[in-house]
């Protein structure tokens, strides 16, 4: 059940990120009206928050996996250096 929820979270993150990228492209083109630009910006802020929360949740999952990997009770934050 947790695996299915994780897959849904990843799919939601990717969908939100794709939508955010589309909004940025549309805003950069400069062809939207002021009202459309404001609406797109507000949507972008919401999507950014959604993505940040999803990344935070993923980081917490990684911490738990690291904690359980060697059987010790040591916890440490995920670091990109750990990926090597």
Short mmCIF file of C-alpha atoms in Angstrom, two decimals:
data_model
loop_
_atom_site.label_atom_id
_atom_site.label_comp_id
_atom_site.label_asym_id
_atom_site.label_seq_id
_atom_site.Cartn_x
_atom_site.Cartn_y
_atom_site.Cartn_z
CA UNK A 1 0.00 0.00 0.00
CA UNK A 2 2.85 2.40 0.83
CA UNK A 3 4.47 1.60 -2.53
CA UNK A 4 1.31 2.60 -4.37
CA UNK A 5 1.11 5.85 -2.38
CA UNK A 6 4.79 6.55 -3.16
CA UNK A 7 4.16 5.99 -6.87
CA UNK A 8 1.19 8.36 -6.71
CA UNK A 9 3.30 10.98 -4.93
CA UNK A 10 6.02 10.71 -7.57
CA UNK A 11 3.46 10.97 -10.36
CA UNK A 12 1.84 14.00 -8.71
CA UNK A 13 5.26 15.64 -8.29
CA UNK A 14 6.16 15.04 -11.93
CA UNK A 15 2.78 16.30 -13.11
CA UNK A 16 3.11 19.45 -10.97
CA UNK A 17 6.65 20.04 -12.21
CA UNK A 18 5.57 19.64 -15.84
CA UNK A 19 2.73 22.10 -15.33
CA UNK A 20 5.08 24.54 -13.62
CA UNK A 21 7.53 24.33 -16.53
CA UNK A 22 4.70 25.04 -18.97
CA UNK A 23 3.57 28.05 -16.93
CA UNK A 24 7.12 29.44 -16.89
CA UNK A 25 7.46 29.03 -20.67
CA UNK A 26 4.14 30.80 -21.21
CA UNK A 27 5.13 33.65 -18.91
CA UNK A 28 8.54 33.99 -20.57
CA UNK A 29 6.95 34.32 -24.00
CA UNK A 30 5.25 37.51 -22.79
CA UNK A 31 2.08 36.97 -24.79
CA UNK A 32 -0.29 36.60 -21.84
CA UNK A 33 -2.50 39.42 -20.65
CA UNK A 34 -1.80 40.90 -17.24
CA UNK A 35 -4.71 38.98 -15.76
CA UNK A 36 -3.56 35.71 -17.34
CA UNK A 37 -0.02 36.36 -16.13
CA UNK A 38 -1.20 36.95 -12.57
CA UNK A 39 -3.31 33.80 -12.65
CA UNK A 40 -0.38 31.81 -14.03
CA UNK A 41 1.95 33.27 -11.39
CA UNK A 42 -0.46 32.37 -8.56
CA UNK A 43 -0.81 28.84 -9.93
CA UNK A 44 2.98 28.62 -10.18
CA UNK A 45 3.40 29.58 -6.55
CA UNK A 46 0.96 26.83 -5.51
CA UNK A 47 2.74 24.28 -7.69
CA UNK A 48 6.11 25.31 -6.29
CA UNK A 49 4.86 24.76 -2.75
CA UNK A 50 3.45 21.36 -3.73
CA UNK A 51 6.77 20.34 -5.28
CA UNK A 52 8.75 21.58 -2.28
CA UNK A 53 6.56 19.57 0.08
CA UNK A 54 6.92 16.46 -2.06
CA UNK A 55 10.71 16.86 -2.04
CA UNK A 56 10.71 17.34 1.73
CA UNK A 57 8.65 14.17 2.14
CA UNK A 58 11.03 12.27 -0.12
CA UNK A 59 14.00 13.51 1.88
CA UNK A 60 12.37 12.27 5.08
CA UNK A 61 11.86 8.87 3.47
CA UNK A 62 15.51 8.75 2.49
CA UNK A 63 16.53 9.55 6.06
CA UNK A 64 14.47 6.64 7.29
CA UNK A 65 16.00 4.29 4.71
CA UNK A 66 19.51 5.37 5.68
CA UNK A 67 18.66 4.84 9.30
CA UNK A 68 17.51 1.28 8.66
CA UNK A 69 20.09 0.34 6.03
CA UNK A 70 22.79 -0.89 8.42
CA UNK A 71 20.45 -1.65 11.31
CA UNK A 72 21.76 1.15 13.50
CA UNK A 73 19.67 3.86 15.10
CA UNK A 74 21.78 6.65 13.66
CA UNK A 75 19.93 9.22 11.62
CA UNK A 76 21.47 11.76 9.35
CA UNK A 77 20.11 14.12 6.71
CA UNK A 78 20.36 13.18 3.06
CA UNK A 79 23.27 14.78 1.30
CA UNK A 80 23.99 14.70 -2.46
CA UNK A 81 27.47 13.42 -1.47
CA UNK A 82 25.75 10.27 -0.12
CA UNK A 83 24.66 9.34 -3.65
CA UNK A 84 28.23 8.53 -4.74
#
